[in-house]
Short mmCIF file of C-alpha atoms and ligand atoms in Angstrom, two decimals:
data_model
loop_
_atom_site.label_atom_id
_atom_site.label_comp_id
_atom_site.label_asym_id
_atom_site.label_seq_id
_atom_site.Cartn_x
_atom_site.Cartn_y
_atom_site.Cartn_z
CA MET P 1 0.00 0.00 0.00
CA ALA P 2 1.31 3.42 -0.92
CA GLN P 3 1.90 5.62 2.12
CA ARG P 4 2.22 9.32 2.73
CA VAL P 5 5.63 10.83 3.35
CA GLN P 6 6.75 10.77 6.98
CA GLY P 7 5.96 14.04 8.73
CA THR P 8 3.13 14.95 6.35
CA GLU P 9 -0.61 14.69 6.96
CA ASP P 10 -3.78 14.38 4.94
CA LEU P 11 -6.41 16.98 5.79
CA TYR P 12 -9.97 15.62 5.66
CA GLY P 13 -13.16 15.50 7.74
CA ASP P 14 -13.02 17.54 10.96
CA TYR P 15 -9.32 18.22 10.47
CA MET P 16 -9.98 19.79 7.06
CA ARG P 17 -12.94 21.73 8.46
CA ALA P 18 -10.67 23.05 11.21
CA TRP P 19 -8.12 24.28 8.62
CA GLN P 20 -10.95 25.94 6.69
CA ARG P 21 -12.22 27.59 9.86
CA MET P 22 -8.71 28.78 10.63
CA THR P 23 -8.50 30.50 7.24
CA ASP P 24 -12.10 31.82 7.44
CA VAL P 25 -11.46 33.45 10.83
CA ALA P 26 -8.20 34.89 9.45
CA ARG P 27 -9.93 36.30 6.35
CA GLU P 28 -12.57 38.10 8.38
CA LEU P 29 -10.22 39.44 11.06
CA PHE P 30 -7.31 40.44 8.79
CA ASP P 31 -9.73 42.13 6.39
CA ALA P 32 -10.92 44.37 9.24
CA TYR P 33 -7.28 45.35 9.84
CA GLY P 34 -6.84 46.21 6.14
CA PHE P 35 -4.83 43.19 4.95
CA ASP P 36 -5.37 41.82 1.41
CA ALA P 37 -4.85 38.17 0.51
CA ILE P 38 -1.79 37.08 -1.48
CA GLU P 39 -0.71 33.67 -2.72
CA THR P 40 2.89 33.16 -3.73
CA PRO P 41 4.31 29.96 -5.25
CA THR P 42 5.24 27.00 -3.09
CA LEU P 43 8.43 26.76 -5.12
CA GLU P 44 10.92 29.62 -5.04
CA GLN P 45 14.50 30.00 -6.12
CA VAL P 46 16.85 28.87 -3.36
CA ASP P 47 18.37 32.37 -3.35
CA THR P 48 15.10 33.90 -2.15
CA PHE P 49 15.51 31.95 1.10
CA VAL P 50 19.30 32.18 1.32
CA HIS P 51 19.16 35.99 1.01
CA GLY P 52 16.18 36.41 3.30
CA ILE P 53 16.25 33.73 5.98
CA GLY P 54 20.06 33.60 6.07
CA GLU P 55 22.70 31.17 4.84
CA SER P 56 23.76 30.20 8.35
CA THR P 57 20.30 29.36 9.73
CA ASP P 58 19.26 25.76 10.40
CA VAL P 59 16.22 26.33 8.19
CA VAL P 60 18.38 27.04 5.13
CA ARG P 61 21.37 24.79 5.91
CA LYS P 62 19.57 21.66 7.08
CA GLU P 63 15.83 21.84 6.68
CA MET P 64 15.05 23.23 3.24
CA PHE P 65 13.69 20.71 0.74
CA ARG P 66 15.61 21.34 -2.46
CA VAL P 67 13.96 20.66 -5.82
CA VAL P 68 15.37 19.94 -9.26
CA SER P 69 13.59 18.60 -12.35
CA GLY P 70 14.01 14.89 -13.18
CA ALA P 71 16.31 15.62 -16.10
CA LEU P 72 18.55 17.85 -14.00
CA PHE P 73 18.57 15.35 -11.16
CA ASP P 74 20.36 12.72 -13.28
CA ASP P 75 22.79 15.35 -14.49
CA LEU P 76 23.39 16.45 -10.90
CA LEU P 77 24.15 12.90 -9.78
CA ALA P 78 26.54 12.41 -12.69
CA ARG P 79 28.43 15.65 -11.95
CA GLY P 80 28.29 15.30 -8.18
CA SER P 81 27.86 19.06 -7.71
CA GLU P 82 25.28 21.77 -8.30
CA ALA P 83 27.90 24.42 -9.05
CA HIS P 84 26.97 24.48 -12.74
CA LEU P 85 23.24 25.13 -12.09
CA LYS P 86 21.84 28.57 -12.90
CA PRO P 87 20.05 30.35 -10.02
CA ARG P 88 16.67 29.70 -11.67
CA GLN P 89 17.41 25.96 -11.75
CA ARG P 90 18.05 25.85 -8.00
CA MET P 91 14.66 25.68 -6.36
CA ALA P 92 13.27 24.90 -2.91
CA MET P 93 9.90 24.23 -1.34
CA ARG P 94 9.17 27.26 0.83
CA PRO P 95 10.06 26.67 4.51
CA GLU P 96 8.07 29.80 5.48
CA GLY P 97 6.03 32.52 3.81
CA THR P 98 7.78 35.81 4.54
CA ALA P 99 10.71 35.57 2.11
CA GLY P 100 8.40 34.73 -0.83
CA VAL P 101 5.92 37.51 -0.03
CA VAL P 102 8.73 40.05 0.26
CA ARG P 103 10.25 38.75 -2.99
CA ALA P 104 6.83 39.29 -4.64
CA ALA P 105 6.59 42.80 -3.14
CA VAL P 106 9.96 43.65 -4.74
CA GLU P 107 9.17 41.98 -8.06
CA HIS P 108 5.79 43.74 -8.48
CA ASN P 109 6.77 46.98 -6.75
CA LEU P 110 3.94 46.57 -4.26
CA VAL P 111 5.38 49.32 -2.05
CA PRO P 112 6.14 52.16 -4.50
CA GLN P 113 8.45 54.91 -3.30
CA GLY P 114 6.38 57.37 -1.27
CA GLY P 115 3.35 55.04 -1.58
CA ALA P 116 1.24 53.34 1.09
CA PRO P 117 2.47 50.20 2.83
CA ALA P 118 1.48 46.79 1.44
CA LYS P 119 -0.60 44.82 3.95
CA LEU P 120 -0.81 41.18 2.90
CA TRP P 121 -2.00 37.92 4.43
CA TYR P 122 -1.59 34.35 3.26
CA ALA P 123 -2.46 30.77 4.15
CA GLY P 124 -0.76 27.66 2.88
CA ALA P 125 1.58 24.71 3.29
CA MET P 126 5.23 25.17 4.31
CA PHE P 127 7.97 22.54 4.22
CA ARG P 128 10.86 21.89 6.59
CA GLY P 129 12.96 18.74 6.75
CA GLU P 130 12.83 18.46 10.52
CA ARG P 131 12.65 15.27 12.59
CA PRO P 132 8.88 14.66 12.76
CA GLN P 133 7.29 14.66 16.21
CA ARG P 134 4.10 15.91 17.87
CA GLY P 135 3.47 19.40 16.51
CA ARG P 136 6.56 19.29 14.28
CA LEU P 137 5.93 18.26 10.71
CA ARG P 138 7.71 18.30 7.39
CA GLN P 139 4.68 19.73 5.64
CA PHE P 140 2.68 22.02 7.90
CA HIS P 141 0.24 24.87 7.40
CA GLN P 142 0.62 28.51 8.28
CA VAL P 143 -1.55 31.60 8.19
CA GLY P 144 0.48 34.78 8.27
CA VAL P 145 0.52 38.52 7.64
CA GLU P 146 3.22 40.80 6.25
CA TRP P 147 2.99 44.57 6.64
CA ILE P 148 5.63 46.06 4.38
CA GLY P 149 6.49 49.75 4.45
CA ALA P 150 5.62 50.67 8.06
CA SER P 151 8.29 51.52 10.64
CA ASP P 152 5.89 52.97 13.25
CA PRO P 153 6.01 51.04 16.54
CA ALA P 154 2.19 51.15 16.42
CA ALA P 155 2.45 48.64 13.52
CA ASP P 156 4.45 46.26 15.75
CA ALA P 157 1.84 46.60 18.48
CA GLU P 158 -1.06 46.13 16.05
CA CYS P 159 0.55 42.95 14.67
CA VAL P 160 0.72 41.54 18.19
CA ILE P 161 -2.84 42.71 18.95
CA VAL P 162 -4.29 41.11 15.81
CA LEU P 163 -2.38 37.89 16.54
CA MET P 164 -3.79 37.67 20.07
CA GLU P 165 -7.29 38.53 18.82
CA TYR P 166 -6.95 35.74 16.26
CA PHE P 167 -6.21 33.20 18.98
CA ARG P 168 -9.14 34.52 21.03
CA ARG P 169 -11.53 34.11 18.10
CA LEU P 170 -10.36 30.53 17.52
CA GLY P 171 -11.52 29.75 21.06
CA PHE P 172 -8.35 29.80 23.16
CA ASP P 173 -8.65 30.55 26.86
CA SER P 174 -6.63 33.80 26.79
CA SER P 175 -5.29 33.21 30.31
CA THR P 176 -3.29 30.20 29.02
CA LEU P 177 -1.54 32.12 26.25
CA ARG P 178 1.98 33.29 26.99
CA LEU P 179 3.17 36.12 24.76
CA THR P 180 6.92 36.70 24.86
CA ILE P 181 8.53 39.78 23.30
CA ASN P 182 12.01 41.13 22.79
CA SER P 183 13.94 43.62 20.68
CA MET P 184 16.88 42.20 18.74
CA GLY P 185 18.40 45.59 17.82
CA ASP P 186 19.28 46.69 14.31
CA GLY P 187 22.26 47.19 12.00
CA THR P 188 23.65 49.82 14.36
CA CYS P 189 23.71 47.89 17.62
CA ARG P 190 23.43 44.20 16.72
CA PRO P 191 26.89 43.61 15.21
CA ALA P 192 28.60 44.60 18.46
CA TYR P 193 26.13 42.50 20.44
CA ARG P 194 26.70 39.44 18.23
CA GLU P 195 30.42 39.87 18.69
CA ALA P 196 29.99 40.06 22.48
CA VAL P 197 27.98 36.80 22.46
CA ARG P 198 30.52 35.16 20.13
CA ARG P 199 33.32 36.07 22.52
CA PHE P 200 31.31 34.80 25.48
CA ILE P 201 30.76 31.42 23.79
CA LEU P 202 34.44 31.07 22.91
CA ASP P 203 35.41 32.00 26.48
CA HIS P 204 33.14 29.17 27.68
CA ALA P 205 33.96 26.74 24.85
CA ASP P 206 34.99 23.93 27.22
CA GLU P 207 31.52 23.96 28.81
CA MET P 208 29.46 24.06 25.61
CA CYS P 209 28.44 21.57 22.90
CA GLU P 210 30.04 21.24 19.46
CA ASP P 211 27.01 22.81 17.79
CA CYS P 212 27.31 25.95 19.91
CA ILE P 213 31.01 26.30 19.11
CA GLU P 214 30.03 26.11 15.44
CA ARG P 215 27.25 28.64 16.09
CA ALA P 216 29.80 31.06 17.57
CA ALA P 217 31.31 31.45 14.13
CA LEU P 218 28.10 31.37 12.07
CA ASN P 219 25.24 32.64 14.16
CA PRO P 220 26.17 33.09 17.84
CA LEU P 221 22.69 34.23 18.95
CA ARG P 222 21.29 30.76 18.13
CA ALA P 223 23.21 29.43 21.15
CA PHE P 224 20.39 30.89 23.31
CA ASP P 225 18.11 28.26 21.73
CA CYS P 226 20.40 25.23 22.21
CA LYS P 227 18.50 22.14 23.39
CA ASN P 228 21.47 21.09 25.54
CA ALA P 229 20.69 21.84 29.24
CA ARG P 230 24.31 22.67 30.11
CA CYS P 231 24.57 25.16 27.21
CA ARG P 232 21.36 26.83 28.36
CA GLU P 233 22.77 27.11 31.86
CA VAL P 234 26.00 28.68 30.60
CA MET P 235 24.09 31.06 28.29
CA GLU P 236 22.17 32.39 31.32
CA ALA P 237 25.26 34.46 32.07
CA ALA P 238 25.78 35.61 28.45
CA PRO P 239 25.37 39.31 27.62
CA LYS P 240 21.69 40.20 27.15
CA VAL P 241 20.47 42.21 24.19
CA ASP P 242 18.48 44.66 26.32
CA GLN P 243 21.79 46.03 27.64
CA ALA P 244 23.14 46.41 24.10
CA LEU P 245 20.35 48.28 22.27
CA CYS P 246 21.18 51.62 20.65
CA ASP P 247 19.08 54.67 21.58
CA ASP P 248 16.78 54.40 18.51
CA CYS P 249 16.05 50.72 19.11
CA ARG P 250 15.48 51.28 22.82
CA LEU P 251 13.03 54.10 22.04
CA HIS P 252 11.20 52.02 19.40
CA TYR P 253 10.90 49.04 21.73
CA GLY P 254 9.68 51.27 24.58
CA GLN P 255 6.93 52.64 22.35
CA VAL P 256 5.85 49.14 21.24
CA LYS P 257 5.50 48.15 24.90
CA ARG P 258 3.58 51.33 25.70
CA TYR P 259 1.06 50.60 22.92
CA LEU P 260 0.67 47.00 24.14
CA ASP P 261 0.09 48.26 27.69
CA GLU P 262 -2.48 50.72 26.38
CA ALA P 263 -4.28 47.91 24.55
CA GLY P 264 -4.25 45.78 27.73
CA ILE P 265 -2.19 42.97 26.15
CA PRO P 266 -0.20 41.06 28.79
CA TYR P 267 3.33 40.04 27.73
CA VAL P 268 6.57 38.72 29.17
CA GLU P 269 9.90 40.21 28.10
CA ASP P 270 12.61 37.69 27.32
CA PRO P 271 15.97 39.08 26.23
CA ARG P 272 16.94 35.57 25.07
CA LEU P 273 14.15 35.37 22.49
CA VAL P 274 16.15 35.43 19.24
CA ARG P 275 13.98 33.44 16.74
CA GLY P 276 15.42 31.12 14.09
CA LEU P 277 15.39 33.33 11.00
CA ASP P 278 18.13 35.90 10.33
CA TYR P 279 15.99 38.64 8.84
CA TYR P 280 14.62 39.91 12.15
CA THR P 281 15.46 43.37 13.46
CA ARG P 282 14.06 45.09 16.53
CA THR P 283 10.72 43.67 17.76
CA VAL P 284 10.29 39.88 17.87
CA PHE P 285 7.50 37.91 19.56
CA GLU P 286 6.26 34.38 20.10
CA VAL P 287 3.14 32.82 21.62
CA GLU P 288 2.98 29.54 23.53
CA VAL P 289 0.06 27.81 25.20
CA GLU P 290 0.85 26.86 28.79
CA GLY P 291 0.87 23.11 29.33
CA SER P 292 0.23 22.23 25.68
CA GLY P 293 3.71 20.80 25.04
CA VAL P 294 3.64 21.74 21.35
CA GLY P 295 6.03 24.70 21.33
CA ALA P 296 5.14 28.06 19.83
CA ILE P 297 1.77 28.33 18.08
CA GLY P 298 2.79 31.58 16.42
CA GLY P 299 5.60 34.05 16.11
CA GLY P 300 6.92 36.93 14.13
CA GLY P 301 8.72 40.21 14.20
CA ARG P 302 10.16 43.15 12.35
CA TYR P 303 12.45 42.72 9.31
CA ASP P 304 13.60 46.19 8.29
CA GLY P 305 16.46 44.85 6.15
CA LEU P 306 14.62 42.11 4.25
CA MET P 307 13.33 44.12 1.28
CA GLU P 308 16.90 45.15 0.54
CA LEU P 309 18.18 41.59 0.95
CA GLU P 310 15.63 40.52 -1.69
CA GLY P 311 16.86 43.23 -4.06
CA GLY P 312 14.44 46.07 -3.28
CA ARG P 313 14.80 49.54 -1.82
CA PRO P 314 15.37 49.78 1.94
CA THR P 315 11.82 49.36 3.27
CA PRO P 316 10.77 48.38 6.80
CA GLY P 317 8.42 45.48 7.42
CA ILE P 318 6.81 43.40 10.13
CA GLY P 319 4.63 40.30 10.29
CA PHE P 320 3.84 36.98 11.93
CA ALA P 321 2.72 33.46 11.14
CA VAL P 322 0.80 30.85 13.13
CA GLY P 323 0.95 27.07 12.76
CA PHE P 324 -2.33 25.25 12.15
CA GLU P 325 -1.29 21.80 13.39
CA ARG P 326 -0.01 23.13 16.72
CA ILE P 327 -3.08 25.31 17.20
CA TYR P 328 -5.28 22.27 16.57
CA LEU P 329 -3.41 20.18 19.17
CA ALA P 330 -3.40 22.99 21.73
CA LEU P 331 -7.12 23.69 21.28
CA GLN P 332 -7.90 19.98 21.56
CA ALA P 333 -6.00 19.92 24.86
CA GLN P 334 -8.29 22.76 26.04
CA GLY P 335 -11.37 20.79 24.95
CA VAL P 336 -12.28 23.25 22.18
CA ALA P 337 -13.61 21.73 18.94
CA MET P 338 -12.13 23.88 16.22
CA ALA P 339 -14.01 22.30 13.35
CA GLY P 340 -17.39 23.51 14.60
CA GLU P 341 -20.55 21.76 13.49
CA GLY P 342 -20.61 19.84 10.21
CA SER P 343 -22.62 21.86 7.72
CA GLY P 344 -25.51 19.34 7.52
CA CYS P 345 -27.56 18.90 4.37
CA VAL P 346 -30.93 18.16 2.85
CA TYR P 347 -31.45 14.57 1.73
CA VAL P 348 -33.70 13.63 -1.19
CA ALA P 349 -35.06 10.08 -0.78
CA SER P 350 -36.93 8.33 -3.58
CA MET P 351 -38.15 4.97 -4.94
CA PRO P 352 -36.64 3.64 -8.20
CA ASP P 353 -39.58 4.77 -10.38
CA GLN P 354 -39.33 8.30 -9.00
CA ARG P 355 -35.55 8.57 -9.51
CA ALA P 356 -35.92 11.10 -12.35
CA ALA P 357 -38.15 13.37 -10.22
CA ALA P 358 -35.60 13.08 -7.39
CA PHE P 359 -32.82 14.00 -9.82
CA SER P 360 -34.65 17.24 -10.79
CA ALA P 361 -35.54 18.09 -7.18
CA THR P 362 -31.89 17.61 -6.12
CA LEU P 363 -30.68 19.96 -8.85
CA ALA P 364 -33.32 22.58 -7.99
CA LEU P 365 -32.28 22.54 -4.31
CA ARG P 366 -28.58 22.79 -5.14
CA ASN P 367 -29.25 25.65 -7.57
CA ALA P 368 -30.90 27.45 -4.66
CA GLY P 369 -27.58 27.10 -2.78
CA ILE P 370 -28.78 24.33 -0.47
CA ARG P 371 -26.29 21.51 0.25
CA THR P 372 -28.22 18.47 -0.96
CA GLU P 373 -27.50 14.74 -1.06
CA ALA P 374 -29.39 11.83 -2.61
CA ASP P 375 -29.04 8.08 -3.11
CA TYR P 376 -26.75 6.91 -5.90
CA GLN P 377 -26.61 3.23 -4.97
CA GLY P 378 -30.22 2.07 -5.48
CA ARG P 379 -30.83 1.56 -1.76
CA SER P 380 -34.20 0.92 -0.06
CA LEU P 381 -36.12 3.88 1.40
CA LYS P 382 -35.27 2.65 4.92
CA ALA P 383 -31.56 2.58 4.06
CA GLN P 384 -31.84 6.06 2.53
CA PHE P 385 -33.34 7.45 5.76
CA LYS P 386 -30.47 5.89 7.72
CA GLN P 387 -27.99 7.48 5.36
CA ALA P 388 -29.77 10.85 5.76
CA ASN P 389 -29.30 10.56 9.54
CA ARG P 390 -25.68 9.60 9.16
CA LEU P 391 -25.07 12.69 7.04
CA GLY P 392 -26.73 14.88 9.68
CA ALA P 393 -29.55 15.92 7.34
CA ARG P 394 -31.94 18.41 8.95
CA ILE P 395 -34.57 17.84 6.29
CA CYS P 396 -35.48 14.83 4.19
CA VAL P 397 -37.45 15.30 0.96
CA VAL P 398 -39.39 12.14 0.06
CA LEU P 399 -40.55 11.39 -3.47
CA GLY P 400 -42.75 8.26 -3.74
CA PRO P 401 -45.36 7.35 -6.41
CA ASP P 402 -48.19 9.25 -4.62
CA GLU P 403 -46.15 12.43 -4.31
CA VAL P 404 -44.98 12.45 -7.91
CA ALA P 405 -48.50 11.71 -9.18
CA ALA P 406 -49.79 14.71 -7.20
CA GLY P 407 -46.85 16.97 -8.21
CA VAL P 408 -45.71 17.39 -4.59
CA ALA P 409 -42.88 16.31 -2.29
CA THR P 410 -43.09 15.25 1.34
CA VAL P 411 -40.78 17.44 3.41
CA ARG P 412 -39.82 15.78 6.68
CA ASP P 413 -38.10 17.57 9.55
CA MET P 414 -35.52 15.07 10.82
CA THR P 415 -35.53 16.47 14.35
CA SER P 416 -39.25 16.95 15.08
CA HIS P 417 -40.36 14.27 12.55
CA GLU P 418 -43.11 16.67 11.41
CA GLN P 419 -43.90 16.39 7.75
CA VAL P 420 -45.77 18.49 5.20
CA GLN P 421 -46.50 18.19 1.51
CA VAL P 422 -45.20 20.98 -0.74
CA PRO P 423 -45.80 21.54 -4.48
CA LEU P 424 -42.63 20.57 -6.37
CA ALA P 425 -42.41 24.04 -7.93
CA GLU P 426 -42.15 25.57 -4.43
CA LEU P 427 -39.82 22.95 -2.95
CA ALA P 428 -36.57 24.93 -3.05
CA SER P 429 -38.04 28.14 -1.58
CA HIS P 430 -39.91 26.18 1.11
CA VAL P 431 -36.80 24.28 2.18
CA ALA P 432 -34.65 27.44 2.10
CA GLU P 433 -37.15 29.19 4.37
CA ARG P 434 -37.21 26.26 6.82
CA LEU P 435 -33.40 26.11 6.97
CA GLY P 436 -33.22 29.83 7.57
CA ALA P 437 -35.71 29.67 10.43
P1 HAM I 1 8.27 30.53 12.55
O1 HAM I 1 8.34 30.85 14.00
O2 HAM I 1 9.39 29.77 11.96
O3 HAM I 1 8.09 31.92 11.81
O4 HAM I 1 6.93 29.74 12.23
C1 HAM I 1 5.67 30.26 12.63
C2 HAM I 1 4.83 29.14 13.24
O5 HAM I 1 4.74 28.05 12.32
C3 HAM I 1 5.43 28.53 14.49
O6 HAM I 1 5.10 29.30 15.63
C4 HAM I 1 4.76 27.17 14.52
O7 HAM I 1 3.45 27.28 15.07
C5 HAM I 1 4.63 26.84 13.05
N1 HAM I 1 5.69 25.89 12.64
C6 HAM I 1 6.97 26.19 12.32
N2 HAM I 1 7.64 25.06 11.99
C7 HAM I 1 6.76 24.03 12.11
C8 HAM I 1 6.84 22.63 11.90
N3 HAM I 1 7.94 22.02 11.46
N4 HAM I 1 5.71 21.87 12.11
C9 HAM I 1 4.57 22.45 12.53
N5 HAM I 1 4.44 23.78 12.73
C10 HAM I 1 5.52 24.57 12.53
C11 HAM I 1 7.94 32.04 10.46
O8 HAM I 1 7.74 31.14 9.71
C12 HAM I 1 7.98 33.49 10.01
N6 HAM I 1 7.81 33.50 8.56
C13 HAM I 1 6.89 34.29 10.71
C14 HAM I 1 6.92 35.73 10.28
C15 HAM I 1 6.09 36.31 9.39
N7 HAM I 1 7.77 36.63 10.69
C16 HAM I 1 7.51 37.78 10.08
N8 HAM I 1 6.51 37.59 9.27
#
């Protein structure tokens, strides 16, 4: 039997309905905040991610799924190197949405000089070659927003506010959500801070793991995220970014916090929150659900250098993304059914000689926008009623010889078991009215 790839999931039934609800809630909420939908390709040139996310990040070095066409694959194996490939031949499945959206904003000049910011939201599958475990998949689903062209700290605060409102609307108990924030500095103050952390790691090299020593050279701030308990202990004493911020960054961060306070959003400051993607500058944030054991359900931050890294003009930006699979697990743990009710339907039951009349009635109901099912397996009336119950039908329309001879249908309410006869010409409007009531 063919099997799905490890770390991927099929979305169907309640799980699919939950993903649809997650995007529906996003559409309504993000629309109110002025975000327009965008869909960028799942496949991008590798360079889009290398430039944006950063060459030294785990996401780019270890987790990106690289793609070549079948013909090139053979050629690649024969040559044993990809050095000869043109940039457009080196592709990857997107590990996240931000780099692609910003690439699109540059390519289509979505933020013209002196023009209004671009406010975009997206929903779709992302791919990371991580070791699969609960809440960590190789193909997972994100909903995210990118607000490109705004440097105002109010934009940072609004991103956090809309994120927390999103979780509230999905049904989370707000008291269990833990919002962590930090400022990572910018091009003025971060280089010196990175250097201070690099020196700290090298001074404590004998106490830290191989990976962290490697990180010292490539990306020292990642050492704050090391899984190794001893490294975490040592890093407790490492220089903290809040001591290293330049005046502009300190001011910006202070204003973000003031806006959050004004909006009554509780948060925890964590100067070790560094996030795994290199493009972040200044504000970063993450949300976890206490006791859920699934890690962050959402995160984001400011990326004032990313437009330039993708070949555009210097343009500030900020955004976030949330992970569907983790949200689903965390909500389940809180006893919240994310899928909501199944949509129910109307069922048209008939005897074999009245099949043609049932066919027409089914079409008429569907044309009136009513979700309608019927029998396509030649089952008995009794079996059709059972099927109607199984499908959660609220109304059953019965077409037997007497009904068809009289030009009517019997409309049966599946809850109260009341039934009335309705002229066939009025069936759709009658049923629509009943469903609306
Ligand atoms: P991220 O923190 O890498 O940020 O991912 C956002 C969310 O996606 C995480 O909080 C988590 O819920 C979910 N997620 C990430 N990796 C996995 C995985 N392997 N399996 C299941 N869920 C996962 C970003 O992706 C940034 N693009 C967010 C952003 C937008 N920053 C600015 N704009």
